[in-house]
PDB file of C-alpha atoms in Angstrom:
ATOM      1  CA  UNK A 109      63.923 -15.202  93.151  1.00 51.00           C
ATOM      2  CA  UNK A 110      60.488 -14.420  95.388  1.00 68.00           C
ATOM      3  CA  UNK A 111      60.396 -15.176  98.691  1.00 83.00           C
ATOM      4  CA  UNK A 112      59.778 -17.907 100.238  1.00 90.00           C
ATOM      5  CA  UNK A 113      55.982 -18.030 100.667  1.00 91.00           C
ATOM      6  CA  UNK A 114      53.806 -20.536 103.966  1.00 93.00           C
ATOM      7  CA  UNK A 115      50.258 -21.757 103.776  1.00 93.00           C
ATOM      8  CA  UNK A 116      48.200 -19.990 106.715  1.00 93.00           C
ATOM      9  CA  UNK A 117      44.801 -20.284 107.933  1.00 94.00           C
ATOM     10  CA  UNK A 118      42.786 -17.326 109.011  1.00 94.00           C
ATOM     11  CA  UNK A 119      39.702 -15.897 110.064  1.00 96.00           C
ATOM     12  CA  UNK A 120      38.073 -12.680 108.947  1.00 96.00           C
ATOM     13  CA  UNK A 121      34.501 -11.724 108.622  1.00 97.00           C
ATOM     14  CA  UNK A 122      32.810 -12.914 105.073  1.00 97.00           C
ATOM     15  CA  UNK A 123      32.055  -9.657 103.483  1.00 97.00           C
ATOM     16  CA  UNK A 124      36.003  -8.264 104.351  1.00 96.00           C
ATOM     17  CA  UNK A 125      37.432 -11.013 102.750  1.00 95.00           C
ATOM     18  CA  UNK A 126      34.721 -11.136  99.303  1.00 95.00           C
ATOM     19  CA  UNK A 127      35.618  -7.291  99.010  1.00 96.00           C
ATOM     20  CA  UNK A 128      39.363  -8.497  99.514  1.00 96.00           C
ATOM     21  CA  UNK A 129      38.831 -11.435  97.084  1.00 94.00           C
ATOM     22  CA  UNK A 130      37.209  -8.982  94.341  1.00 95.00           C
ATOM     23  CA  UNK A 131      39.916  -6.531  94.866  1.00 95.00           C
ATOM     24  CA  UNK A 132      43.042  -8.952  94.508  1.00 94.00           C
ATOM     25  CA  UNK A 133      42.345  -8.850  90.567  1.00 91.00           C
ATOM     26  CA  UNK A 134      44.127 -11.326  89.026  1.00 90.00           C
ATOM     27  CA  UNK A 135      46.901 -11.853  91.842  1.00 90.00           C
ATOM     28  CA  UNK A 136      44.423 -13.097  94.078  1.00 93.00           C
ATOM     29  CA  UNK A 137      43.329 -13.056  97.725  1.00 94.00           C
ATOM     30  CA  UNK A 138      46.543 -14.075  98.984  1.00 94.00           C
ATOM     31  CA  UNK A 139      48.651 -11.583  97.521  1.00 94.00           C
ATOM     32  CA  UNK A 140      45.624  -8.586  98.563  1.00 96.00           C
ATOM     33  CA  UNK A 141      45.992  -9.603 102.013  1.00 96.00           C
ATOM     34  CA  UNK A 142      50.217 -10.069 101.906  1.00 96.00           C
ATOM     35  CA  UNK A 143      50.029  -6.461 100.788  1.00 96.00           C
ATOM     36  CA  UNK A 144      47.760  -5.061 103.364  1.00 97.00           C
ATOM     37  CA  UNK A 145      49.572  -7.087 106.403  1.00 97.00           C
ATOM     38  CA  UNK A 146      52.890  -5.420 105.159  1.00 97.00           C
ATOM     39  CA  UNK A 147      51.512  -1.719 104.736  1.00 98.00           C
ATOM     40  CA  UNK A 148      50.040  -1.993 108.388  1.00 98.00           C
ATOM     41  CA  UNK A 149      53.091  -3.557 109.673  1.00 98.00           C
ATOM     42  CA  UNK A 150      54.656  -0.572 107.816  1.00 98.00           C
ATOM     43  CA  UNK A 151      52.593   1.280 109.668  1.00 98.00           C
ATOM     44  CA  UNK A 152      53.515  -0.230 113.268  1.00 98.00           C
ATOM     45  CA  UNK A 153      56.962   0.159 113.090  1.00 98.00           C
ATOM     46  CA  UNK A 154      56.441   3.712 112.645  1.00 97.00           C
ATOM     47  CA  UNK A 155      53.784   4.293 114.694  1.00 96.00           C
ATOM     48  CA  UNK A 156      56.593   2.763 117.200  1.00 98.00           C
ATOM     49  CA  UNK A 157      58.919   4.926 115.837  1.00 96.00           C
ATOM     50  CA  UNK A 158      57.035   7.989 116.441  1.00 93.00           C
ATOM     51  CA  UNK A 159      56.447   6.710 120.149  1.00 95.00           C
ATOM     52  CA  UNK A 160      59.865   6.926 120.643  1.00 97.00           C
ATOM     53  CA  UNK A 161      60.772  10.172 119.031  1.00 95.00           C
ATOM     54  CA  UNK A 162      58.520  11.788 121.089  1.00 94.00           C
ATOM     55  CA  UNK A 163      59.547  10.327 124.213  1.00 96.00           C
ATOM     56  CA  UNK A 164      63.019  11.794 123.763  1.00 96.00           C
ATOM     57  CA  UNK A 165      62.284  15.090 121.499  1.00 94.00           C
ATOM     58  CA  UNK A 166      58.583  15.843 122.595  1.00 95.00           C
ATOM     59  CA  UNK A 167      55.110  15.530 121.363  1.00 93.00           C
ATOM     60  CA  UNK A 168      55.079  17.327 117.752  1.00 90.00           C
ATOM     61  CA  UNK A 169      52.436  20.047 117.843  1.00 92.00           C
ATOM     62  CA  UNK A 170      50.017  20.569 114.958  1.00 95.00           C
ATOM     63  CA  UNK A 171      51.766  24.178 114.574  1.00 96.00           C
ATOM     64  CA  UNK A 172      55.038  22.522 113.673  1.00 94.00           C
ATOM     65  CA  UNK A 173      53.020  19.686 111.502  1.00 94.00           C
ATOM     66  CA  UNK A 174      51.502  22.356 109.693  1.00 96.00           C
ATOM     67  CA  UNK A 175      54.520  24.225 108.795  1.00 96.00           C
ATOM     68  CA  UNK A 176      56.387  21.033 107.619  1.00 95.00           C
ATOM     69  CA  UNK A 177      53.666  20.658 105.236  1.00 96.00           C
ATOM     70  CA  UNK A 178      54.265  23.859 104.015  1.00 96.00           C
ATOM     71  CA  UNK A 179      57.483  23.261 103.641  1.00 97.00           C
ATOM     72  CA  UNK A 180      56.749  19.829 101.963  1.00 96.00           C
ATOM     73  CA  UNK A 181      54.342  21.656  99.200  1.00 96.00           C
ATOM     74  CA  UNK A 182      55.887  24.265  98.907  1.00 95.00           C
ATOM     75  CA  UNK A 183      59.440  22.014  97.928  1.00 95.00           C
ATOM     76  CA  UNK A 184      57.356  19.813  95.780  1.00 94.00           C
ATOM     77  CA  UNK A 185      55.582  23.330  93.771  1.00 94.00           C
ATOM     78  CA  UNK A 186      59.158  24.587  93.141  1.00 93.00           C
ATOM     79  CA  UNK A 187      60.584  20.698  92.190  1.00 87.00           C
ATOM     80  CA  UNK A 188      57.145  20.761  89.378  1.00 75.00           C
ATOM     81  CA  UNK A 189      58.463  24.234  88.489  1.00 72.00           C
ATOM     82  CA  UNK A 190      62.073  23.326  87.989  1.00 67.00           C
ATOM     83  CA  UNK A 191      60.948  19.997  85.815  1.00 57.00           C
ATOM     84  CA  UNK A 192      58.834  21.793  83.553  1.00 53.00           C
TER      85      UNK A 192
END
């Protein structure tokens, strides 16, 4: 069963929401902006997230950012490999 849904009324500028509007397909404008409200509130929480990491642990430097994506391709070259 979906979730219970509300009628809202917002305001956005005109060419946002036509670009929205031709993008939702055949789910609509509704369900094109449901979908990009979640991802950013996504987003927030771990933007917020992040904030508080760092506060206990320490800004993350782009050194260790870059090696963690190293270690991300790097585990995701050997997990093609090992599929194959």
């Amino acid at each position: 069963m979906s979730e219970a849904t509300g009628k809202y009324s917002i305001t956005m500028p005109r060419d946002i929401a036509e670009a929205a509007r031709a993008r939702g397909g055949p789910s609509g404008l509704s369900a094109y902006v449901a979908a990009a409200v979640a991802r950013q509130i996504e987003r927030d929480n771990l933007n917020e997230l992040i904030t508080v990491a760092e506060a206990e642990h320490g800004a993350i430097t782009d050194e260790e950012i870059q090696a963690l994506r190293g270690q991300l391709h790097q585990a995701q070259a050997e997990g093609g490999a090992n599929a194959a």
